[in-house]
Amino acid sequence: MSSSELSTKHILGIKYLTKEDINLIFETADNFKEVINRPIKKVPSLRDVTVANLFFENSTRTRISFELAEKRLSADVVNFSASSSSVKKGETLLDTVNNILSMKVDMVVMRHPAPGAHAFLARHIDANIINAGDGTHEHPTQALLDAFSIREQLGDLSGKKIAIFGDILHSRVAMSNIFCLQKLGAKVRVCGPPTLIPKHIPQLGVEVSYDVKDTLEWCDVANILRIQLERQDIKYIPTLREYSKYYGIDKKLLDSLDSEVIIMHPGPINRGVEISSDVADSKQSIILQQVENGVAVRMAVLFLLAAKRST
Amino acid sequence: MLLVKNVHIIEPTSKYHGKKVDLLIKKGKIDRIKARIQSDKYNVYDAKGACMSIGWMDIGVQVGDPGLEHREDLESVAKAAMAGGFTAIACYPNTNPSIHSKSEVLYIKNNTSDSLVRFYPIGAASRNCKGEEMTEIYDMHESGAVAFSDGTKSIQNSGLMMRTLQYVKAFGGLVMNHPHDKQVGNSGQMHEGLTSVNLGMKGIPSLAEELMTQRDIYLAEYTESKLHVLNISTARATNLIKQAKSKGIQVTTSVPAINLALDDSLVESFQARYKVLPPLREKSDIKALKRGLKNGTIDCITSNHIPWDGDAKNLEYSRAEFGSIGLETVFAICNTHLKSVLSLEALIEKLSRNPREILGIPVPKIEEGAIANLTLFDPLEEWTFTKEAIYSKSKNTPFIGTTFTGKVLGLINQKQSWFRS
């Protein structure tokens, strides 16, 4: 049984959610998934609620996914994009956001390159805040939609084996996934080059492997992350060619396994680097379902926070 | 003439140690010490049984003059030092311009000559503290620089560190270096450990400190020169120094007070006031540092006073600057957190005698005829540190609102006195 209300005012990270919160979001997302497959996809739940999408870092799919979710809930939406360079020019995050809030915004969806930027903001402003990615810290709605997609395929996640491949060190998706999957009772393993795996990650109760084939044999689901070259300030791997050769996943490798593994990827894909095209487009892949579920899950999150707001 | 009545002397080398006495101060000297001195013709300060020791010294202070006066000027840092009980401070060369030639050394000395607090400039080991070109060390030494260091910057270049250690031998000088290997530290934001993984924050491995500590010990051994490992924070660095001392290598070390009180789990709040360098480490490190203080491995405690204006700190954690002010809370932190570790005498030694011996500065005495260089404090008084009471120009400290046991009441030095009202 899940409760009918979230335990928090903000979605700053999966870390700060309870298992009940996550299940409530999933049940709500089930309903919205049905809604967005109707001919008329719009519901009035967020009428008179103004949502600001503040993206201090580039994003295409997350921004569009949030915007769609907001519009299908009939919210008023404003978009703000700033590259980190224009922020460097002088105006602080607090100034920018205070300016926007002076225009009476109820909810803020923010992506920001600094870990904890949302926690900083939450101490200063009154609106509900949804973290759409803060540096290498968390990306909670991505983890929710990933777990929601796995749940759709495998049912209850308890005891399921999920492997996360790639650049764990620079990945907020990896961190949020680990927290989310563990809260739901799944077993998590990370796999990638040793330079891209945080030394202390086993302390989170996560298994570590450097062997892609062995990990694919172990897991039910393979969540393959993008190599984030833009987050690497120094060289952690020699070349993409070598990465692809030893850590990339292709059809031949998948076919050599005894069982069929579900393939996920949070996008955008570097085809031919971490994942080959024939894997990305195979029937094992649920990459496009993830995108669809993203809208439903984000609608659920927005809806539940707005409900909390009105109580 | 000033008569200080009813003080409890804490100074093991003095024959008045442990005794309750009155002191008469005349022309900057201790004129008389007696169980009771008649009071009608003097200015009287009744200490009501508080403790008095020789004046304290802090060897880890950043001043903002020249160049960074909006963060701290010479007057404000002196006030903060007084409130912290320090009659002497050695200041980092990280000003703008750096204290990297005779002119800046003399600038600091000349502009503070009438202050109650004695300023001892630390000369930069390299021009602009960039770790590249050697400075005119001999000339700075002759002008009054007490040690050579790049202060808050660690000397990354092993060759430069080696030659600096060699060069200062000509006059028996001291090289201080904060151990932080930048390549291993790799733009880390906090201690690397479970908390940093949880927060997705780039970590500074303890290794960054330990590698450079070991390097510097090897270099001190090779050059047979004097090294001070400035502001350590890890268990293993403490052990490395302990071993080096037992081998007879001329090495001393210090720890910032804040690193004895707070651990890395506090960063979970993403509050930039916990962003300091060396970073807040783990509870096990704090335990080892305390052990190091107790067994004599760690010689002294610094404030590692790094003032920042509000705008440099009221930011997303990763964009905020490293450092916190500390002068005004060193004694309060230590007296509160080291109760079971150090006796009051041992703590005061680490705050007064040891820093001076490390730098080769004369240690004040408590006897008739000696220059009056004294700190008055109450180790039992409970008080709460408030923002309004901060003397420093900057307010970047995690201790606002903290209740401590032990308070500084006043000091006497350079023919002046200051008492907390």
GROMACS .gro file of N, CA and C in nm, chain A residues 133-220:
model
  264
  133GLY      N    1   1.850   1.734  -1.288
  133GLY     CA    2   1.992   1.703  -1.304
  133GLY      C    3   2.078   1.809  -1.239
  134ASP      N    4   2.158   1.771  -1.139
  134ASP     CA    5   2.251   1.867  -1.078
  134ASP      C    6   2.391   1.809  -1.083
  135GLY      N    7   2.465   1.851  -1.183
  135GLY     CA    8   2.604   1.808  -1.198
  135GLY      C    9   2.614   1.658  -1.197
  136THR      N   10   2.704   1.607  -1.114
  136THR     CA   11   2.722   1.463  -1.105
  136THR      C   12   2.649   1.405  -0.983
  137HIS      N   13   2.551   1.479  -0.932
  137HIS     CA   14   2.483   1.433  -0.811
  137HIS      C   15   2.364   1.344  -0.843
  138GLU      N   16   2.250   1.403  -0.882
  138GLU     CA   17   2.131   1.321  -0.905
  138GLU      C   18   2.051   1.368  -1.026
  139HIS      N   19   1.973   1.278  -1.079
  139HIS     CA   20   1.878   1.308  -1.185
  139HIS      C   21   1.756   1.221  -1.153
  140PRO      N   22   1.680   1.263  -1.052
  140PRO     CA   23   1.580   1.172  -0.996
  140PRO      C   24   1.470   1.128  -1.094
  141THR      N   25   1.422   1.218  -1.179
  141THR     CA   26   1.312   1.174  -1.266
  141THR      C   27   1.359   1.072  -1.368
  142GLN      N   28   1.487   1.080  -1.407
  142GLN     CA   29   1.542   0.977  -1.498
  142GLN      C   30   1.542   0.840  -1.428
  143ALA      N   31   1.584   0.839  -1.303
  143ALA     CA   32   1.587   0.712  -1.230
  143ALA      C   33   1.446   0.658  -1.211
  144LEU      N   34   1.351   0.747  -1.186
  144LEU     CA   35   1.212   0.703  -1.167
  144LEU      C   36   1.158   0.643  -1.296
  145LEU      N   37   1.187   0.708  -1.408
  145LEU     CA   38   1.134   0.654  -1.533
  145LEU      C   39   1.207   0.526  -1.572
  146ASP      N   40   1.335   0.515  -1.536
  146ASP     CA   41   1.407   0.390  -1.562
  146ASP      C   42   1.346   0.276  -1.480
  147ALA      N   43   1.324   0.300  -1.353
  147ALA     CA   44   1.268   0.195  -1.268
  147ALA      C   45   1.124   0.163  -1.310
  148PHE      N   46   1.051   0.266  -1.348
  148PHE     CA   47   0.914   0.249  -1.394
  148PHE      C   48   0.913   0.159  -1.520
  149SER      N   49   1.011   0.181  -1.609
  149SER     CA   50   1.020   0.102  -1.732
  149SER      C   51   1.058  -0.043  -1.702
  150ILE      N   52   1.145  -0.062  -1.605
  150ILE     CA   53   1.182  -0.199  -1.567
  150ILE      C   54   1.062  -0.270  -1.505
  151ARG      N   55   0.990  -0.197  -1.421
  151ARG     CA   56   0.871  -0.251  -1.355
  151ARG      C   57   0.769  -0.296  -1.460
  152GLU      N   58   0.758  -0.220  -1.568
  152GLU     CA   59   0.666  -0.253  -1.675
  152GLU      C   60   0.704  -0.387  -1.741
  153GLN      N   61   0.835  -0.411  -1.750
  153GLN     CA   62   0.884  -0.533  -1.815
  153GLN      C   63   0.886  -0.652  -1.721
  154LEU      N   64   0.931  -0.630  -1.598
  154LEU     CA   65   0.959  -0.743  -1.508
  154LEU      C   66   0.870  -0.749  -1.384
  155GLY      N   67   0.783  -0.651  -1.366
  155GLY     CA   68   0.702  -0.648  -1.244
  155GLY      C   69   0.783  -0.597  -1.127
  156ASP      N   70   0.752  -0.651  -1.010
  156ASP     CA   71   0.821  -0.610  -0.888
  156ASP      C   72   0.973  -0.616  -0.905
  157LEU      N   73   1.043  -0.511  -0.861
  157LEU     CA   74   1.188  -0.507  -0.881
  157LEU      C   75   1.267  -0.583  -0.776
  158SER      N   76   1.197  -0.626  -0.671
  158SER     CA   77   1.266  -0.689  -0.560
  158SER      C   78   1.346  -0.811  -0.608
  159GLY      N   79   1.476  -0.813  -0.579
  159GLY     CA   80   1.562  -0.924  -0.616
  159GLY      C   81   1.610  -0.924  -0.760
  160LYS      N   82   1.558  -0.832  -0.842
  160LYS     CA   83   1.602  -0.826  -0.982
  160LYS      C   84   1.745  -0.772  -0.988
  161LYS      N   85   1.816  -0.817  -1.091
  161LYS     CA   86   1.957  -0.777  -1.103
  161LYS      C   87   1.973  -0.673  -1.214
  162ILE      N   88   2.017  -0.557  -1.176
  162ILE     CA   89   2.032  -0.447  -1.272
  162ILE      C   90   2.179  -0.408  -1.279
  163ALA      N   91   2.232  -0.404  -1.400
  163ALA     CA   92   2.371  -0.361  -1.416
  163ALA      C   93   2.374  -0.224  -1.484
  164ILE      N   94   2.461  -0.137  -1.435
  164ILE     CA   95   2.477  -0.004  -1.496
  164ILE      C   96   2.618   0.000  -1.555
  165PHE      N   97   2.624   0.028  -1.685
  165PHE     CA   98   2.752   0.023  -1.756
  165PHE      C   99   2.801   0.162  -1.792
  166GLY      N  100   2.932   0.181  -1.784
  166GLY     CA  101   2.990   0.302  -1.841
  166GLY      C  102   3.055   0.394  -1.741
  167ASP      N  103   3.038   0.525  -1.763
  167ASP     CA  104   3.103   0.627  -1.684
  167ASP      C  105   3.021   0.653  -1.557
  168ILE      N  106   3.052   0.578  -1.454
  168ILE     CA  107   2.976   0.591  -1.328
  168ILE      C  108   3.022   0.717  -1.254
  169LEU      N  109   3.150   0.749  -1.267
  169LEU     CA  110   3.209   0.862  -1.193
  169LEU      C  111   3.142   0.995  -1.226
  170HIS      N  112   3.105   1.015  -1.351
  170HIS     CA  113   3.050   1.145  -1.390
  170HIS      C  114   2.900   1.138  -1.412
  171SER      N  115   2.835   1.034  -1.359
  171SER     CA  116   2.696   1.015  -1.397
  171SER      C  117   2.597   1.035  -1.283
  172ARG      N  118   2.515   1.137  -1.297
  172ARG     CA  119   2.406   1.157  -1.202
  172ARG      C  120   2.298   1.052  -1.222
  173VAL      N  121   2.287   1.002  -1.346
  173VAL     CA  122   2.187   0.898  -1.373
  173VAL      C  123   2.224   0.772  -1.296
  174ALA      N  124   2.351   0.739  -1.295
  174ALA     CA  125   2.396   0.620  -1.222
  174ALA      C  126   2.363   0.633  -1.074
  175MET      N  127   2.394   0.749  -1.016
  175MET     CA  128   2.372   0.765  -0.872
  175MET      C  129   2.224   0.754  -0.839
  176SER      N  130   2.140   0.826  -0.914
  176SER     CA  131   1.997   0.821  -0.884
  176SER      C  132   1.941   0.681  -0.907
  177ASN      N  133   1.989   0.614  -1.012
  177ASN     CA  134   1.946   0.477  -1.037
  177ASN      C  135   1.981   0.385  -0.921
  178ILE      N  136   2.104   0.398  -0.873
  178ILE     CA  137   2.146   0.312  -0.761
  178ILE      C  138   2.055   0.332  -0.641
  179PHE      N  139   2.033   0.459  -0.606
  179PHE     CA  140   1.947   0.486  -0.489
  179PHE      C  141   1.807   0.431  -0.511
  180CYS      N  142   1.753   0.452  -0.631
  180CYS     CA  143   1.614   0.415  -0.659
  180CYS      C  144   1.599   0.262  -0.661
  181LEU      N  145   1.688   0.196  -0.732
  181LEU     CA  146   1.678   0.051  -0.745
  181LEU      C  147   1.695  -0.016  -0.610
  182GLN      N  148   1.788   0.035  -0.531
  182GLN     CA  149   1.810  -0.024  -0.399
  182GLN      C  150   1.688  -0.006  -0.309
  183LYS      N  151   1.626   0.110  -0.319
  183LYS     CA  152   1.505   0.132  -0.236
  183LYS      C  153   1.395   0.035  -0.275
  184LEU      N  154   1.394  -0.006  -0.401
  184LEU     CA  155   1.290  -0.097  -0.447
  184LEU      C  156   1.333  -0.243  -0.433
  185GLY      N  157   1.449  -0.266  -0.373
  185GLY     CA  158   1.490  -0.403  -0.342
  185GLY      C  159   1.569  -0.474  -0.450
  186ALA      N  160   1.608  -0.404  -0.556
  186ALA     CA  161   1.686  -0.469  -0.662
  186ALA      C  162   1.833  -0.477  -0.623
  187LYS      N  163   1.905  -0.569  -0.694
  187LYS     CA  164   2.050  -0.577  -0.674
  187LYS      C  165   2.117  -0.498  -0.785
  188VAL      N  166   2.219  -0.421  -0.749
  188VAL     CA  167   2.281  -0.334  -0.848
  188VAL      C  168   2.430  -0.363  -0.861
  189ARG      N  169   2.473  -0.368  -0.986
  189ARG     CA  170   2.616  -0.382  -1.013
  189ARG      C  171   2.656  -0.271  -1.110
  190VAL      N  172   2.774  -0.214  -1.090
  190VAL     CA  173   2.824  -0.117  -1.188
  190VAL      C  174   2.943  -0.178  -1.260
  191CYS      N  175   2.957  -0.144  -1.387
  191CYS     CA  176   3.062  -0.204  -1.468
  191CYS      C  177   3.119  -0.100  -1.563
  192GLY      N  178   3.249  -0.090  -1.567
  192GLY     CA  179   3.314   0.007  -1.656
  192GLY      C  180   3.463   0.007  -1.630
  193PRO      N  181   3.537   0.096  -1.698
  193PRO     CA  182   3.680   0.105  -1.672
  193PRO      C  183   3.706   0.153  -1.529
  194PRO      N  184   3.806   0.098  -1.461
  194PRO     CA  185   3.829   0.135  -1.320
  194PRO      C  186   3.844   0.284  -1.297
  195THR      N  187   3.894   0.358  -1.394
  195THR     CA  188   3.912   0.503  -1.373
  195THR      C  189   3.778   0.576  -1.371
  196LEU      N  190   3.673   0.511  -1.417
  196LEU     CA  191   3.542   0.577  -1.422
  196LEU      C  192   3.445   0.522  -1.316
  197ILE      N  193   3.501   0.449  -1.219
  197ILE     CA  194   3.417   0.397  -1.110
  197ILE      C  195   3.468   0.455  -0.978
  198PRO      N  196   3.381   0.524  -0.903
  198PRO     CA  197   3.427   0.585  -0.777
  198PRO      C  198   3.481   0.478  -0.682
  199LYS      N  199   3.596   0.507  -0.623
  199LYS     CA  200   3.662   0.411  -0.535
  199LYS      C  201   3.572   0.364  -0.421
  200HIS      N  202   3.493   0.456  -0.366
  200HIS     CA  203   3.418   0.422  -0.246
  200HIS      C  204   3.277   0.369  -0.274
  201ILE      N  205   3.245   0.342  -0.401
  201ILE     CA  206   3.108   0.305  -0.434
  201ILE      C  207   3.063   0.172  -0.372
  202PRO      N  208   3.155   0.076  -0.347
  202PRO     CA  209   3.108  -0.047  -0.282
  202PRO      C  210   3.044  -0.022  -0.145
  203GLN      N  211   3.082   0.089  -0.083
  203GLN     CA  212   3.023   0.122   0.048
  203GLN      C  213   2.873   0.150   0.038
  204LEU      N  214   2.825   0.174  -0.085
  204LEU     CA  215   2.681   0.194  -0.103
  204LEU      C  216   2.609   0.060  -0.116
  205GLY      N  217   2.685  -0.050  -0.111
  205GLY     CA  218   2.622  -0.181  -0.127
  205GLY      C  219   2.606  -0.221  -0.273
  206VAL      N  220   2.691  -0.163  -0.357
  206VAL     CA  221   2.685  -0.189  -0.500
  206VAL      C  222   2.802  -0.282  -0.536
  207GLU      N  223   2.775  -0.378  -0.626
  207GLU     CA  224   2.885  -0.462  -0.674
  207GLU      C  225   2.961  -0.387  -0.782
  208VAL      N  226   3.090  -0.418  -0.794
  208VAL     CA  227   3.172  -0.353  -0.897
  208VAL      C  228   3.234  -0.460  -0.985
  209SER      N  229   3.228  -0.440  -1.115
  209SER     CA  230   3.295  -0.533  -1.206
  209SER      C  231   3.360  -0.454  -1.319
  210TYR      N  232   3.469  -0.507  -1.371
  210TYR     CA  233   3.533  -0.448  -1.488
  210TYR      C  234   3.512  -0.536  -1.611
  211ASP      N  235   3.428  -0.639  -1.596
  211ASP     CA  236   3.412  -0.740  -1.699
  211ASP      C  237   3.271  -0.731  -1.757
  212VAL      N  238   3.262  -0.682  -1.879
  212VAL     CA  239   3.133  -0.654  -1.940
  212VAL      C  240   3.055  -0.784  -1.964
  213LYS      N  241   3.123  -0.885  -2.018
  213LYS     CA  242   3.053  -1.009  -2.052
  213LYS      C  243   2.999  -1.077  -1.926
  214ASP      N  244   3.084  -1.085  -1.825
  214ASP     CA  245   3.043  -1.148  -1.699
  214ASP      C  246   2.923  -1.074  -1.639
  215THR      N  247   2.924  -0.943  -1.649
  215THR     CA  248   2.815  -0.864  -1.592
  215THR      C  249   2.687  -0.882  -1.672
  216LEU      N  250   2.701  -0.890  -1.804
  216LEU     CA  251   2.581  -0.913  -1.887
  216LEU      C  252   2.519  -1.049  -1.854
  217GLU      N  253   2.606  -1.148  -1.826
  217GLU     CA  254   2.554  -1.280  -1.790
  217GLU      C  255   2.483  -1.277  -1.655
  218TRP      N  256   2.528  -1.188  -1.568
  218TRP     CA  257   2.472  -1.179  -1.432
  218TRP      C  258   2.335  -1.109  -1.430
  219CYS      N  259   2.317  -1.011  -1.517
  219CYS     CA  260   2.205  -0.918  -1.497
  219CYS      C  261   2.077  -0.956  -1.572
  220ASP      N  262   1.964  -0.901  -1.525
  220ASP     CA  263   1.837  -0.909  -1.597
  220ASP      C  264   1.823  -0.789  -1.690
   0.00000   0.00000   0.00000
